[in-house]
Coordinates of C-alpha atoms in Angstrom, one line a residue:
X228 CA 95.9 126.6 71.3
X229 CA 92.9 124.4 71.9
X230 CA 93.0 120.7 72.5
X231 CA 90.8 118.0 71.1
X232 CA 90.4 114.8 72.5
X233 CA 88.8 111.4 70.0
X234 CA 88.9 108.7 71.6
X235 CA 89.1 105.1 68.6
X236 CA 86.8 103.1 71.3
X237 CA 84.0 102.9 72.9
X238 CA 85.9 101.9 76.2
X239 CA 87.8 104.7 76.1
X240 CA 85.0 107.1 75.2
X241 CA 83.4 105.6 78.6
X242 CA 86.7 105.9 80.5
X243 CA 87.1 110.0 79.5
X244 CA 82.9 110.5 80.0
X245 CA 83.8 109.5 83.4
X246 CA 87.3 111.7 84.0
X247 CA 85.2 114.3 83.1
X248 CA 82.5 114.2 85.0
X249 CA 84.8 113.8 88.0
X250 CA 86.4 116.8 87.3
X251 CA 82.8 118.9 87.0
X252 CA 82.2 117.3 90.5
X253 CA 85.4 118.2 91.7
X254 CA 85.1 122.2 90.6
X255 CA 81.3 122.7 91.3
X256 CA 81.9 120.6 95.3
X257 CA 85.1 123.1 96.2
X258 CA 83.8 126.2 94.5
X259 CA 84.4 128.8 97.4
X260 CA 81.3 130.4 96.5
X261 CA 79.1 129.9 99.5
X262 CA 75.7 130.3 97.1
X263 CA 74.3 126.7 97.2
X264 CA 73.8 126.8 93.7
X265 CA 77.6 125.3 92.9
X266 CA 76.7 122.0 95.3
X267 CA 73.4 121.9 93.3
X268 CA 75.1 121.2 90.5
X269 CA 77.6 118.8 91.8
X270 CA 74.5 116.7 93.0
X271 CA 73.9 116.7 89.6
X272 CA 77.0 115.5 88.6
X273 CA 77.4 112.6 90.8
X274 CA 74.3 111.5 90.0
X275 CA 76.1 111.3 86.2
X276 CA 78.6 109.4 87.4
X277 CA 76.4 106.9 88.8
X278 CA 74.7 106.5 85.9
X279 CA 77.5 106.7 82.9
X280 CA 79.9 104.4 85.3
X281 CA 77.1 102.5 87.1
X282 CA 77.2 99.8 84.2
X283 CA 78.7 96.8 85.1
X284 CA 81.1 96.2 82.1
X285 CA 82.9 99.6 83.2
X286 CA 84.8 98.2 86.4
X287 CA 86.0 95.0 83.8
X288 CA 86.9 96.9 81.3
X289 CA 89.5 99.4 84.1
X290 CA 90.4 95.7 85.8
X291 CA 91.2 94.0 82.6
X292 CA 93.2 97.4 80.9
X293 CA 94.7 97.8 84.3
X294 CA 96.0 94.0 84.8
X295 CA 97.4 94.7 81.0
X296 CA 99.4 97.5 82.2
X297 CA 100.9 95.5 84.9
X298 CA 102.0 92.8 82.7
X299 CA 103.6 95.8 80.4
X300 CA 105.2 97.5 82.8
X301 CA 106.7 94.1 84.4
X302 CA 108.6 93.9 81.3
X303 CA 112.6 94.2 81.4
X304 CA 112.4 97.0 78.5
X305 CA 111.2 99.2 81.5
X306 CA 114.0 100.2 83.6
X307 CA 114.5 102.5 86.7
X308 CA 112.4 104.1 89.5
X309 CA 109.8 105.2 86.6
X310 CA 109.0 101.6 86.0
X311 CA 108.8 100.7 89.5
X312 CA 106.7 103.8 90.6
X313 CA 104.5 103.0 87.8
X314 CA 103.9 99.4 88.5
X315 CA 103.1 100.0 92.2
X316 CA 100.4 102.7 91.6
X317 CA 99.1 100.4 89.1
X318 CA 98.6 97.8 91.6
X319 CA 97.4 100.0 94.5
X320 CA 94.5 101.6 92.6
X321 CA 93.2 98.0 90.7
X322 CA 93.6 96.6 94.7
X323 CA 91.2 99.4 95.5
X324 CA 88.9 99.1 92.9
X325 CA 88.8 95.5 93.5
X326 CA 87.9 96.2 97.3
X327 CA 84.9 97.6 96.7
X328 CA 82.5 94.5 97.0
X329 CA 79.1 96.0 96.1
X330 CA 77.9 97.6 93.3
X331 CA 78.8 100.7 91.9
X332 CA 77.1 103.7 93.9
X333 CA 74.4 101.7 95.8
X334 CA 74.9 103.1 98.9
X335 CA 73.6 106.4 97.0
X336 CA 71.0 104.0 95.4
X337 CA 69.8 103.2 99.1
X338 CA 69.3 106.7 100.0
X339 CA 65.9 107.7 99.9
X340 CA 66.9 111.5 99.9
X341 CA 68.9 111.4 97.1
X342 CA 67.0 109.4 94.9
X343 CA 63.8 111.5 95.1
X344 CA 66.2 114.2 94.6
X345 CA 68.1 112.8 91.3
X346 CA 64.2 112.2 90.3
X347 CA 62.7 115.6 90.8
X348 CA 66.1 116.5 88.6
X349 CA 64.5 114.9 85.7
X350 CA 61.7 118.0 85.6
X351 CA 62.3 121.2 84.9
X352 CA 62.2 123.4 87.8
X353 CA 61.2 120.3 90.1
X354 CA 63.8 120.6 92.9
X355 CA 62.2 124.3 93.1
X356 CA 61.8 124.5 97.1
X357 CA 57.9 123.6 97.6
X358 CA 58.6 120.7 95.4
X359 CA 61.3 119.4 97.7
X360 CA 61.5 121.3 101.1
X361 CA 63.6 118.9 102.7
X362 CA 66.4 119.7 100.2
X363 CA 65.8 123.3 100.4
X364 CA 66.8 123.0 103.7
X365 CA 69.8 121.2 103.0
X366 CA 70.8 124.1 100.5
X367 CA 70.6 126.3 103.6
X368 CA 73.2 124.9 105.7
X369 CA 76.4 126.0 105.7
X370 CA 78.7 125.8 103.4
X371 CA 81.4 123.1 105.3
X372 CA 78.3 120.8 106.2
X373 CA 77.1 120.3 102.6
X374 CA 80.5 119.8 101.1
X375 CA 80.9 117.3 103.6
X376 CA 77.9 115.3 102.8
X377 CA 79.4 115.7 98.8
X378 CA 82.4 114.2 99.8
X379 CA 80.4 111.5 101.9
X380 CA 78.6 110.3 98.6
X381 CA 81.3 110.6 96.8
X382 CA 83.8 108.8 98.5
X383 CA 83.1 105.1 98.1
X384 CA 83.2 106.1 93.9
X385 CA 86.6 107.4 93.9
X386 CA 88.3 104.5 93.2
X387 CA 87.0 104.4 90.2
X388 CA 88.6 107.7 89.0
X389 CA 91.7 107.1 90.3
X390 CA 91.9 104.0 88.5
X391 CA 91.2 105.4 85.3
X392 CA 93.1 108.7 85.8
X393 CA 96.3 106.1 86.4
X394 CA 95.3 104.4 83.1
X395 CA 94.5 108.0 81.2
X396 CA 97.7 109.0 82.1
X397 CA 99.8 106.1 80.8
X398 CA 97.8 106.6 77.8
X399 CA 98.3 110.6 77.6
X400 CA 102.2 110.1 78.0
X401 CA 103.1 107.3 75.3
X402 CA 102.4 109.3 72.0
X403 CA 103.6 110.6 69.0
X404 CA 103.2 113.8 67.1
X405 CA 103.7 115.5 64.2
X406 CA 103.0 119.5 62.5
X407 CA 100.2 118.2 60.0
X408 CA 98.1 120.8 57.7
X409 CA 94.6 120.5 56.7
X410 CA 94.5 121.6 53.2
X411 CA 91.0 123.0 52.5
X412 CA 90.3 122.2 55.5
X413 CA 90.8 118.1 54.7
X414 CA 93.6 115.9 55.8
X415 CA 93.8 112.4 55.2
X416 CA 97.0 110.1 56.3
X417 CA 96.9 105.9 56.0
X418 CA 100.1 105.7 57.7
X419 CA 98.9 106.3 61.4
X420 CA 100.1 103.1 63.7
X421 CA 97.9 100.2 64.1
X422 CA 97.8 100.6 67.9
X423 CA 96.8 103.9 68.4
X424 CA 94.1 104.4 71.1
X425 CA 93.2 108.2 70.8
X426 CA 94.1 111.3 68.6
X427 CA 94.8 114.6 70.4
X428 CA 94.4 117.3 67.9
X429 CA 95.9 121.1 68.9
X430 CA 94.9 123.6 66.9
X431 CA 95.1 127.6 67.1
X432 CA 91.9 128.7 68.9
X433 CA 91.8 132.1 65.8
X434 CA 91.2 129.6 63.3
X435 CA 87.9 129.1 65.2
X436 CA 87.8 125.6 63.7
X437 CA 86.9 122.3 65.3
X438 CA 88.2 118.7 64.0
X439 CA 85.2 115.9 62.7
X440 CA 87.0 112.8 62.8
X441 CA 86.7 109.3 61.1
X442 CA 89.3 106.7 61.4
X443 CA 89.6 103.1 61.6
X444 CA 92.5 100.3 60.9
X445 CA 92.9 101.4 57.1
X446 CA 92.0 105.2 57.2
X447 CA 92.0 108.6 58.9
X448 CA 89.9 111.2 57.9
X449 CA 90.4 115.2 60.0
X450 CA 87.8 117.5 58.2
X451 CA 87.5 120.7 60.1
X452 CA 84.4 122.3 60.5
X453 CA 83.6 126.4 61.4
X454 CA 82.8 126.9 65.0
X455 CA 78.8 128.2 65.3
X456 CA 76.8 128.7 68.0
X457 CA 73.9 128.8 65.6
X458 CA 74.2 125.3 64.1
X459 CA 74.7 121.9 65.4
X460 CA 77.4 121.1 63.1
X461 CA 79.6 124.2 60.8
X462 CA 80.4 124.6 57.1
X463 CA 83.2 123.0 56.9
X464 CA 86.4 124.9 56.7
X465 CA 88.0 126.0 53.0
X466 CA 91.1 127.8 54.2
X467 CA 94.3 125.7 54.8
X468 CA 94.4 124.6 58.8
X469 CA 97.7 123.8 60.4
X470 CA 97.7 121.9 63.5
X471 CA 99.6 119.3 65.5
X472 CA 98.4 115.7 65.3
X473 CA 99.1 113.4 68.4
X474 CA 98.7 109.9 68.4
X475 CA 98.3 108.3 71.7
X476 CA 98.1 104.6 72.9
X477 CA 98.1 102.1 75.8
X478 CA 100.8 100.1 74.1
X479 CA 104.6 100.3 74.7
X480 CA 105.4 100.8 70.8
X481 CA 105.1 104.6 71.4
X482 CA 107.7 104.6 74.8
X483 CA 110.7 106.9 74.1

C-alpha cells in the first residue's frame, strides 16, 4: 500500500512542508556513510527549512493551533493518563517554541559561511571546490566533526518540529475511514464532515495510480491519475480503483 497525504489548508500544507523537510535533514545528517556528499545535502535541507518556516505567520499559526489543543484537551470528555500526557507535552513544546526570542534561524542568517554557502547553492555546480574552498575543506573533515556542526545549526530550529510533530500527531490519530472505490477511476462523496483537516488516501501501490484531489465545504472530488515518469500529470485512470479513504482532523468530533 501507498499512502497519500492532502492537506484542506494552507496552514497545514506549511506545517507537513516543514515535517518533511525535517525528516530529509534528519536522514541525509545521520547517514553512516562517511562520503561528505549526504551532509551536503542536509545543508541544503536546512537551508529549506529556514526558508519554508522562516515566515513569520508560521510560529502564530503552531502557537495559536497549539493553545487550541490545550483548551481541547482540558476538556472533561478527556479522561485518564492519555489526556494528561497529552496536555503536558502540549504545553512543554508551545513553552519551548515560545522561548525562542529571536527570529527564526538568524543565528544561521548571521553566519557569513553559511550564507555564501546557501548562495553559491543557487548555481549549478557553484559549491564545486575552487568556487568555495573554504567549504571544501569542511567536506574533508571527519565525519563526527561535520555532523556536529549540523546539529549545531540545527539545534535552536528544533522547537519548531517538535511542535508541529505534537500537533501532526493529534491530527494523524483522530480520524475516520472507510473502504471507498473509484469507479472509472472517479469518486465523488458530499457527505465527508465539515471539520475535516486532511484526507489520507491508501491505495495498492500495483494499481500504479495516484489520487488528484479537490474538495471544499460542499464537495469532494478523488480522480485518479496513471503514474508516469514521462508526463507531469497521467491519463487519468478508467479501471475501477479501490482504496481506503481517511478523514483526519484537529477537532475532537472524530475521538473514539
Amino acid at each position: 500500500m501507498i499512502r497519500f497525504e492532502h492537506p484542506l489548508s494552507e496552514r497545514l500544507r506549511s506545517f507537513l512542508r516543514i515535517e518533511y523537510l525535517f525528516k530529509r535533514f534528519h536522514s541525509e545528517s545521520e547517514c553512516q556513510d562517511d562520503s561528505p556528499w549526504a551532509h551536503h545535502l542536509a545543508l541544503f535541507s536546512l537551508f529549506e527549512i529556514m526558508e519554508c518556516a522562516g515566515r513569520a505567520e508560521v510560529k502564530l499559526d503552531i502557537l495559536q493551533e497549539l493553545e487550541r489543543q490545550k483548551q481541547i484537551w482540558s476538556d472533561n470528555r478527556f479522561q485518564g493518563e492519555h489526556q494528561v500526557v497529552t496536555r503536558e507535552r502540549l504545553q512543554e513544546v508551545s513553552d519551548n517554541l515560545q522561548g525562542v526570542q529571536q527570529k527564526f534561524g538568524q543565528h544561521l542568517r548571521e553566519n557569513d559561511w553559511l550564507m555564501a554557502i546557501k548562495q553559491r547553492m543557487l548555481v549549478p555546480g557553484g559549491t564545486s571546490p575552487f568556487d568555495l574552498s573554504s567549504y571544501y575543506f569542511w567536506q574533508q573533515l571527519p565525519y563526527e566533526h561535520r555532523l556536529n556542526d549540523l546539529r549545531k545549526w540545527i539545534g535552536t530550529l528544533l522547537p519548531t518540529r517538535e511542535a508541529i510533530a505534537v500537533l501532526l500527531n493529534i491530527l494523524r490519530s483522530n480520524t475516520q475511514s472507510a473502504e471507498c472505490v473509484a469507479q472509472q477511476g472517479n469518486y465523488q462523496s458530499n457527505s465527508l464532515s465539515q471539520n475535516i483537516h486532511m484526507l489520507t488516501i491508501e491505495v495498492d501501490i500495483h494499481h500504479q495510480a495516484l489520487p488528484e484531489v479537490s474538495a471544499n465545504k460542499y464537495i469532494t472530488h478523488i480522480r485518479f491519475l496513471e503514474a508516469s515518469q514521462e508526463h507531469a500529470r497521467g491519463k487519468q485512470l478508467v479501471t475501477d480503483v479501490p482504496f481506503k479513504l481517511i478523514m483526519c482532523s484537529f477537532d475532537p468530533i472524530l475521538v473514539s
